[in-house]
Amino acid sequence: MPQRHHQGHKRTPKQLALIIKRCLPMVLTGSGMLCTTANAEEYYFDPIMLETTKSGMQTTDLSRFSKKYAQLPGTYQVDIWLNKKKVSQKKITFTANAEQLLQPQFTVEQLRELGIKVDEIPALAEKDDDSVINSLEQIIPGTAAEFDFNHQRLNLSIPQIALYRDARGYVSPSRWDDGIPTLFTNYSFTGSDNRYRQGNRSQRQYLNMQNGANFGPWRLRNYSTWTRNDQASSWN
């Protein structure tokens, strides 16, 4: 009796994609065919499908992307929201924690700019402004940081007791500057010329000037007036 020999063959990526497309609905709906523990696990993508060469050698470590919300560490331009209020936009450095999730790094100076009571928190007061804080949650209990990578938004939740209570529109003195050097003047001029039937005539002029100069932290101001009538003129 003749025997049949089955010889396996390699499928192309296009064929594999077609098989997955056809089988995926059955996998999702046929829960009775799967073990119950599979439902409790996260979806997993095998990085070896992308990171190996023809010889099977590994080229790039993509394992971090098999975890939800995982991204590469680095410096990102982000919008910073503090207690559901946008406070600034700046570049923040992120590192990966044990779960491969990004967590922000702050300098003490940046924390001060956010309105945190740096000088009243012992773990921060003893540090220089350039010192880097890797985990704000460990220094200020009750703090939480969440990075929305898709929207480049960093959400911070910090207890109010650790923040200064400032009036709306308040700008920290650390963000003040001297502005640009400038000279300026504002003026107004009025005059009148009256003629009468008897041939008499009267004239009057009035000039108001507000002058100023800004040089570094110096602010110079001058207020002058000039008046003139038929009899005389004067500066004040």
PDB file of C-alpha atoms in Angstrom:
ATOM      1  CA  MET A   1       0.000   0.000   0.000  1.00  0.00           C
ATOM      2  CA  PRO A   2       1.540   3.301  -1.021  1.00  0.00           C
ATOM      3  CA  GLN A   3       2.378   5.709   1.759  1.00  0.00           C
ATOM      4  CA  ARG A   4       1.859   9.397   1.564  1.00  0.00           C
ATOM      5  CA  HIS A   5       4.529  11.674   2.842  1.00  0.00           C
ATOM      6  CA  HIS A   6       3.476  15.139   3.961  1.00  0.00           C
ATOM      7  CA  GLN A   7       6.094  17.772   3.312  1.00  0.00           C
ATOM      8  CA  GLY A   8       5.604  21.095   5.141  1.00  0.00           C
ATOM      9  CA  HIS A   9       6.099  24.314   3.300  1.00  0.00           C
ATOM     10  CA  LYS A  10       6.781  27.839   4.434  1.00  0.00           C
ATOM     11  CA  ARG A  11       3.988  30.339   4.132  1.00  0.00           C
ATOM     12  CA  THR A  12       4.630  33.855   2.942  1.00  0.00           C
ATOM     13  CA  PRO A  13       3.805  36.842   5.188  1.00  0.00           C
ATOM     14  CA  LYS A  14       0.839  37.622   2.942  1.00  0.00           C
ATOM     15  CA  GLN A  15      -0.562  34.121   3.423  1.00  0.00           C
ATOM     16  CA  LEU A  16      -0.066  34.343   7.207  1.00  0.00           C
ATOM     17  CA  ALA A  17      -1.891  37.662   7.324  1.00  0.00           C
ATOM     18  CA  LEU A  18      -4.818  36.169   5.398  1.00  0.00           C
ATOM     19  CA  ILE A  19      -5.014  33.192   7.779  1.00  0.00           C
ATOM     20  CA  ILE A  20      -4.984  35.489  10.826  1.00  0.00           C
ATOM     21  CA  LYS A  21      -7.699  37.670   9.309  1.00  0.00           C
ATOM     22  CA  ARG A  22      -9.950  34.660   8.742  1.00  0.00           C
ATOM     23  CA  CYS A  23      -9.309  32.988  12.088  1.00  0.00           C
ATOM     24  CA  LEU A  24      -9.431  36.041  14.355  1.00  0.00           C
ATOM     25  CA  PRO A  25     -13.277  36.314  14.454  1.00  0.00           C
ATOM     26  CA  MET A  26     -13.518  32.639  15.444  1.00  0.00           C
ATOM     27  CA  VAL A  27     -10.931  33.145  18.188  1.00  0.00           C
ATOM     28  CA  LEU A  28     -12.783  36.148  19.601  1.00  0.00           C
ATOM     29  CA  THR A  29     -16.253  34.565  19.503  1.00  0.00           C
ATOM     30  CA  GLY A  30     -15.361  30.989  20.323  1.00  0.00           C
ATOM     31  CA  SER A  31     -14.510  31.607  23.946  1.00  0.00           C
ATOM     32  CA  GLY A  32     -15.553  28.061  24.800  1.00  0.00           C
ATOM     33  CA  MET A  33     -12.618  26.738  22.799  1.00  0.00           C
ATOM     34  CA  LEU A  34     -10.087  28.729  24.848  1.00  0.00           C
ATOM     35  CA  CYS A  35      -8.948  28.163  28.383  1.00  0.00           C
ATOM     36  CA  THR A  36     -10.501  30.584  30.838  1.00  0.00           C
ATOM     37  CA  THR A  37      -7.156  31.926  32.048  1.00  0.00           C
ATOM     38  CA  ALA A  38      -6.444  33.441  28.635  1.00  0.00           C
ATOM     39  CA  ASN A  39      -9.127  36.076  29.173  1.00  0.00           C
ATOM     40  CA  ALA A  40      -7.276  37.452  32.181  1.00  0.00           C
ATOM     41  CA  GLU A  41      -4.037  38.053  30.277  1.00  0.00           C
ATOM     42  CA  GLU A  42      -3.115  41.124  28.255  1.00  0.00           C
ATOM     43  CA  TYR A  43      -2.759  40.905  24.499  1.00  0.00           C
ATOM     44  CA  TYR A  44       0.806  40.066  23.619  1.00  0.00           C
ATOM     45  CA  PHE A  45       2.733  40.673  20.421  1.00  0.00           C
ATOM     46  CA  ASP A  46       5.807  38.549  19.847  1.00  0.00           C
ATOM     47  CA  PRO A  47       8.571  41.046  18.936  1.00  0.00           C
ATOM     48  CA  ILE A  48      10.608  38.303  17.275  1.00  0.00           C
ATOM     49  CA  MET A  49       8.334  38.678  14.239  1.00  0.00           C
ATOM     50  CA  LEU A  50       9.934  42.077  13.556  1.00  0.00           C
ATOM     51  CA  GLU A  51      13.324  42.094  15.201  1.00  0.00           C
ATOM     52  CA  THR A  52      15.079  39.113  13.596  1.00  0.00           C
ATOM     53  CA  THR A  53      17.088  38.920  10.396  1.00  0.00           C
ATOM     54  CA  LYS A  54      17.096  36.136   7.822  1.00  0.00           C
ATOM     55  CA  SER A  55      19.677  34.307   9.888  1.00  0.00           C
ATOM     56  CA  GLY A  56      17.416  34.492  12.954  1.00  0.00           C
ATOM     57  CA  MET A  57      19.686  36.900  14.829  1.00  0.00           C
ATOM     58  CA  GLN A  58      18.056  39.471  17.086  1.00  0.00           C
ATOM     59  CA  THR A  59      18.685  43.073  15.967  1.00  0.00           C
ATOM     60  CA  THR A  60      16.544  45.376  18.146  1.00  0.00           C
ATOM     61  CA  ASP A  61      14.928  44.913  21.536  1.00  0.00           C
ATOM     62  CA  LEU A  62      11.219  45.588  21.048  1.00  0.00           C
ATOM     63  CA  SER A  63      10.008  43.742  24.121  1.00  0.00           C
ATOM     64  CA  ARG A  64       8.983  46.975  25.903  1.00  0.00           C
ATOM     65  CA  PHE A  65       6.318  47.587  23.266  1.00  0.00           C
ATOM     66  CA  SER A  66       4.538  44.361  24.206  1.00  0.00           C
ATOM     67  CA  LYS A  67       3.329  46.176  27.348  1.00  0.00           C
ATOM     68  CA  LYS A  68       0.454  48.605  27.387  1.00  0.00           C
ATOM     69  CA  TYR A  69       1.387  52.331  27.300  1.00  0.00           C
ATOM     70  CA  ALA A  70       5.129  51.559  27.059  1.00  0.00           C
ATOM     71  CA  GLN A  71       7.257  54.116  25.155  1.00  0.00           C
ATOM     72  CA  LEU A  72      10.915  54.961  24.755  1.00  0.00           C
ATOM     73  CA  PRO A  73      12.541  57.127  27.447  1.00  0.00           C
ATOM     74  CA  GLY A  74      13.754  60.548  26.354  1.00  0.00           C
ATOM     75  CA  THR A  75      12.950  64.250  26.399  1.00  0.00           C
ATOM     76  CA  TYR A  76       9.534  65.362  25.166  1.00  0.00           C
ATOM     77  CA  GLN A  77       7.851  68.747  24.726  1.00  0.00           C
ATOM     78  CA  VAL A  78       4.709  68.374  26.827  1.00  0.00           C
ATOM     79  CA  ASP A  79       1.772  70.335  28.182  1.00  0.00           C
ATOM     80  CA  ILE A  80       1.832  70.198  31.976  1.00  0.00           C
ATOM     81  CA  TRP A  81      -1.533  70.007  33.722  1.00  0.00           C
ATOM     82  CA  LEU A  82      -1.505  70.435  37.488  1.00  0.00           C
ATOM     83  CA  ASN A  83      -4.668  69.365  39.311  1.00  0.00           C
ATOM     84  CA  LYS A  84      -6.673  69.550  36.045  1.00  0.00           C
ATOM     85  CA  LYS A  85      -5.343  73.021  35.154  1.00  0.00           C
ATOM     86  CA  LYS A  86      -2.803  73.731  32.416  1.00  0.00           C
ATOM     87  CA  VAL A  87       0.133  75.550  33.967  1.00  0.00           C
ATOM     88  CA  SER A  88       2.957  75.433  31.414  1.00  0.00           C
ATOM     89  CA  GLN A  89       4.501  73.834  28.354  1.00  0.00           C
ATOM     90  CA  LYS A  90       8.123  72.742  28.429  1.00  0.00           C
ATOM     91  CA  LYS A  91      10.590  69.966  27.697  1.00  0.00           C
ATOM     92  CA  ILE A  92      10.559  67.211  30.314  1.00  0.00           C
ATOM     93  CA  THR A  93      12.896  64.215  30.534  1.00  0.00           C
ATOM     94  CA  PHE A  94      11.246  60.834  31.076  1.00  0.00           C
ATOM     95  CA  THR A  95      12.798  57.599  32.314  1.00  0.00           C
ATOM     96  CA  ALA A  96      11.360  54.080  32.383  1.00  0.00           C
ATOM     97  CA  ASN A  97      10.284  52.552  35.675  1.00  0.00           C
ATOM     98  CA  ALA A  98      10.226  48.851  36.562  1.00  0.00           C
ATOM     99  CA  GLU A  99       7.024  48.362  34.529  1.00  0.00           C
ATOM    100  CA  GLN A 100       8.637  50.056  31.488  1.00  0.00           C
ATOM    101  CA  LEU A 101       6.252  53.011  31.871  1.00  0.00           C
ATOM    102  CA  LEU A 102       7.554  56.555  31.505  1.00  0.00           C
ATOM    103  CA  GLN A 103       7.912  58.687  34.622  1.00  0.00           C
ATOM    104  CA  PRO A 104       8.941  62.372  34.591  1.00  0.00           C
ATOM    105  CA  GLN A 105      12.125  63.838  35.999  1.00  0.00           C
ATOM    106  CA  PHE A 106      12.036  67.322  37.511  1.00  0.00           C
ATOM    107  CA  THR A 107      14.709  69.661  38.754  1.00  0.00           C
ATOM    108  CA  VAL A 108      14.087  71.424  42.051  1.00  0.00           C
ATOM    109  CA  GLU A 109      13.848  74.696  40.137  1.00  0.00           C
ATOM    110  CA  GLN A 110      11.094  73.273  37.904  1.00  0.00           C
ATOM    111  CA  LEU A 111       9.165  72.143  40.971  1.00  0.00           C
ATOM    112  CA  ARG A 112       9.475  75.639  42.393  1.00  0.00           C
ATOM    113  CA  GLU A 113       8.080  77.070  39.139  1.00  0.00           C
ATOM    114  CA  LEU A 114       5.089  74.738  39.441  1.00  0.00           C
ATOM    115  CA  GLY A 115       4.244  76.342  42.773  1.00  0.00           C
ATOM    116  CA  ILE A 116       5.424  73.537  45.036  1.00  0.00           C
ATOM    117  CA  LYS A 117       6.555  74.568  48.528  1.00  0.00           C
ATOM    118  CA  VAL A 118      10.118  73.439  47.941  1.00  0.00           C
ATOM    119  CA  ASP A 119      11.554  75.249  50.970  1.00  0.00           C
ATOM    120  CA  GLU A 120       8.994  73.655  53.299  1.00  0.00           C
ATOM    121  CA  ILE A 121       9.614  70.052  52.208  1.00  0.00           C
ATOM    122  CA  PRO A 122      12.780  68.725  53.915  1.00  0.00           C
ATOM    123  CA  ALA A 123      13.679  66.312  51.112  1.00  0.00           C
ATOM    124  CA  LEU A 124      13.677  69.217  48.629  1.00  0.00           C
ATOM    125  CA  ALA A 125      14.866  72.137  50.769  1.00  0.00           C
ATOM    126  CA  GLU A 126      18.311  70.594  51.234  1.00  0.00           C
ATOM    127  CA  LYS A 127      18.885  70.179  47.486  1.00  0.00           C
ATOM    128  CA  ASP A 128      20.263  72.617  44.911  1.00  0.00           C
ATOM    129  CA  ASP A 129      17.955  74.014  42.235  1.00  0.00           C
ATOM    130  CA  ASP A 130      19.714  71.886  39.592  1.00  0.00           C
ATOM    131  CA  SER A 131      19.204  68.627  41.503  1.00  0.00           C
ATOM    132  CA  VAL A 132      17.110  66.055  39.627  1.00  0.00           C
ATOM    133  CA  ILE A 133      14.120  64.375  41.277  1.00  0.00           C
ATOM    134  CA  ASN A 134      13.398  60.977  39.719  1.00  0.00           C
ATOM    135  CA  SER A 135      10.256  60.072  41.651  1.00  0.00           C
ATOM    136  CA  LEU A 136       8.110  62.916  42.931  1.00  0.00           C
ATOM    137  CA  GLU A 137       5.637  60.395  44.391  1.00  0.00           C
ATOM    138  CA  GLN A 138       8.218  59.238  46.928  1.00  0.00           C
ATOM    139  CA  ILE A 139       8.889  62.779  48.167  1.00  0.00           C
ATOM    140  CA  ILE A 140       5.334  64.157  48.261  1.00  0.00           C
ATOM    141  CA  PRO A 141       2.841  61.492  49.445  1.00  0.00           C
ATOM    142  CA  GLY A 142      -0.395  61.441  47.479  1.00  0.00           C
ATOM    143  CA  THR A 143       1.245  62.695  44.281  1.00  0.00           C
ATOM    144  CA  ALA A 144       0.492  60.992  40.969  1.00  0.00           C
ATOM    145  CA  ALA A 145       1.940  61.550  37.484  1.00  0.00           C
ATOM    146  CA  GLU A 146       0.404  60.231  34.265  1.00  0.00           C
ATOM    147  CA  PHE A 147       1.888  60.812  30.811  1.00  0.00           C
ATOM    148  CA  ASP A 148      -0.571  60.825  27.902  1.00  0.00           C
ATOM    149  CA  PHE A 149       1.910  60.076  25.133  1.00  0.00           C
ATOM    150  CA  ASN A 150      -0.568  60.425  22.252  1.00  0.00           C
ATOM    151  CA  HIS A 151      -1.451  63.988  23.276  1.00  0.00           C
ATOM    152  CA  GLN A 152       1.979  64.821  24.771  1.00  0.00           C
ATOM    153  CA  ARG A 153       0.263  65.797  27.995  1.00  0.00           C
ATOM    154  CA  LEU A 154       1.626  65.283  31.501  1.00  0.00           C
ATOM    155  CA  ASN A 155      -1.086  65.129  34.155  1.00  0.00           C
ATOM    156  CA  LEU A 156       0.093  65.855  37.692  1.00  0.00           C
ATOM    157  CA  SER A 157      -1.997  65.431  40.809  1.00  0.00           C
ATOM    158  CA  ILE A 158      -0.375  67.045  43.858  1.00  0.00           C
ATOM    159  CA  PRO A 159      -2.005  67.604  47.272  1.00  0.00           C
ATOM    160  CA  GLN A 160      -2.957  71.243  47.789  1.00  0.00           C
ATOM    161  CA  ILE A 161      -1.076  71.332  51.080  1.00  0.00           C
ATOM    162  CA  ALA A 162       2.182  71.055  49.119  1.00  0.00           C
ATOM    163  CA  LEU A 163       1.302  73.993  46.831  1.00  0.00           C
ATOM    164  CA  TYR A 164       1.276  77.745  47.319  1.00  0.00           C
ATOM    165  CA  ARG A 165      -2.097  79.433  47.110  1.00  0.00           C
ATOM    166  CA  ASP A 166      -1.628  82.338  44.737  1.00  0.00           C
ATOM    167  CA  ALA A 167      -4.106  84.779  43.262  1.00  0.00           C
ATOM    168  CA  ARG A 168      -5.338  84.167  39.741  1.00  0.00           C
ATOM    169  CA  GLY A 169      -2.845  85.471  37.200  1.00  0.00           C
ATOM    170  CA  TYR A 170       0.035  85.339  39.675  1.00  0.00           C
ATOM    171  CA  VAL A 171       3.490  85.047  38.108  1.00  0.00           C
ATOM    172  CA  SER A 172       6.345  83.759  40.215  1.00  0.00           C
ATOM    173  CA  PRO A 173       9.213  86.275  40.684  1.00  0.00           C
ATOM    174  CA  SER A 174      11.562  83.593  39.357  1.00  0.00           C
ATOM    175  CA  ARG A 175       9.939  84.114  35.952  1.00  0.00           C
ATOM    176  CA  TRP A 176      10.280  87.902  35.922  1.00  0.00           C
ATOM    177  CA  ASP A 177      12.775  89.656  33.654  1.00  0.00           C
ATOM    178  CA  ASP A 178      13.892  93.248  33.073  1.00  0.00           C
ATOM    179  CA  GLY A 179      12.346  93.503  29.637  1.00  0.00           C
ATOM    180  CA  ILE A 180      13.984  95.308  26.713  1.00  0.00           C
ATOM    181  CA  PRO A 181      15.745  98.727  26.862  1.00  0.00           C
ATOM    182  CA  THR A 182      13.408 101.360  25.476  1.00  0.00           C
ATOM    183  CA  LEU A 183      12.575 105.078  25.294  1.00  0.00           C
ATOM    184  CA  PHE A 184       8.982 106.216  24.891  1.00  0.00           C
ATOM    185  CA  THR A 185       6.728 109.262  25.075  1.00  0.00           C
ATOM    186  CA  ASN A 186       2.987 109.818  25.152  1.00  0.00           C
ATOM    187  CA  TYR A 187       1.615 113.254  24.445  1.00  0.00           C
ATOM    188  CA  SER A 188      -1.555 115.206  23.844  1.00  0.00           C
ATOM    189  CA  PHE A 189      -1.834 118.708  22.349  1.00  0.00           C
ATOM    190  CA  THR A 190      -4.783 121.043  22.251  1.00  0.00           C
ATOM    191  CA  GLY A 191      -5.123 124.628  21.074  1.00  0.00           C
ATOM    192  CA  SER A 192      -7.647 127.341  20.383  1.00  0.00           C
ATOM    193  CA  ASP A 193      -7.717 130.486  18.229  1.00  0.00           C
ATOM    194  CA  ASN A 194     -10.593 132.890  18.881  1.00  0.00           C
ATOM    195  CA  ARG A 195     -11.396 135.975  16.785  1.00  0.00           C
ATOM    196  CA  TYR A 196     -13.888 138.629  17.844  1.00  0.00           C
ATOM    197  CA  ARG A 197     -15.968 141.171  15.905  1.00  0.00           C
ATOM    198  CA  GLN A 198     -14.067 144.041  17.418  1.00  0.00           C
ATOM    199  CA  GLY A 199     -10.930 142.685  15.778  1.00  0.00           C
ATOM    200  CA  ASN A 200      -9.501 141.203  18.919  1.00  0.00           C
ATOM    201  CA  ARG A 201      -7.880 137.776  18.840  1.00  0.00           C
ATOM    202  CA  SER A 202      -6.802 135.294  21.536  1.00  0.00           C
ATOM    203  CA  GLN A 203      -4.756 132.134  21.220  1.00  0.00           C
ATOM    204  CA  ARG A 204      -4.056 129.317  23.680  1.00  0.00           C
ATOM    205  CA  GLN A 205      -2.098 126.055  23.396  1.00  0.00           C
ATOM    206  CA  TYR A 206      -1.639 123.207  25.851  1.00  0.00           C
ATOM    207  CA  LEU A 207       0.821 120.278  25.630  1.00  0.00           C
ATOM    208  CA  ASN A 208       0.915 117.262  27.952  1.00  0.00           C
ATOM    209  CA  MET A 209       3.873 114.846  27.776  1.00  0.00           C
ATOM    210  CA  GLN A 210       4.531 111.556  29.593  1.00  0.00           C
ATOM    211  CA  ASN A 211       8.074 110.331  28.940  1.00  0.00           C
ATOM    212  CA  GLY A 212       9.942 107.252  30.096  1.00  0.00           C
ATOM    213  CA  ALA A 213      13.079 105.165  29.761  1.00  0.00           C
ATOM    214  CA  ASN A 214      13.714 101.518  30.686  1.00  0.00           C
ATOM    215  CA  PHE A 215      17.300 100.340  31.183  1.00  0.00           C
ATOM    216  CA  GLY A 216      17.746  96.973  32.890  1.00  0.00           C
ATOM    217  CA  PRO A 217      15.943  97.141  36.245  1.00  0.00           C
ATOM    218  CA  TRP A 218      15.763 100.953  36.114  1.00  0.00           C
ATOM    219  CA  ARG A 219      12.470 102.710  35.314  1.00  0.00           C
ATOM    220  CA  LEU A 220      12.682 106.484  34.687  1.00  0.00           C
ATOM    221  CA  ARG A 221       9.465 108.502  34.305  1.00  0.00           C
ATOM    222  CA  ASN A 222       8.761 112.181  33.577  1.00  0.00           C
ATOM    223  CA  TYR A 223       5.501 114.132  33.392  1.00  0.00           C
ATOM    224  CA  SER A 224       5.648 117.604  31.793  1.00  0.00           C
ATOM    225  CA  THR A 225       3.168 120.225  30.647  1.00  0.00           C
ATOM    226  CA  TRP A 226       3.539 123.309  28.475  1.00  0.00           C
ATOM    227  CA  THR A 227       1.030 126.134  28.226  1.00  0.00           C
ATOM    228  CA  ARG A 228       0.981 129.269  26.088  1.00  0.00           C
ATOM    229  CA  ASN A 229      -1.414 132.190  25.791  1.00  0.00           C
ATOM    230  CA  ASP A 230      -1.280 135.724  24.495  1.00  0.00           C
ATOM    231  CA  GLN A 231       0.672 136.955  27.473  1.00  0.00           C
ATOM    232  CA  ALA A 232       3.233 134.207  28.195  1.00  0.00           C
ATOM    233  CA  SER A 233       4.252 130.552  27.979  1.00  0.00           C
ATOM    234  CA  SER A 234       5.587 128.176  30.627  1.00  0.00           C
ATOM    235  CA  TRP A 235       6.834 124.621  31.310  1.00  0.00           C
ATOM    236  CA  ASN A 236       5.917 122.613  34.361  1.00  0.00           C
TER     237      ASN A 236
END
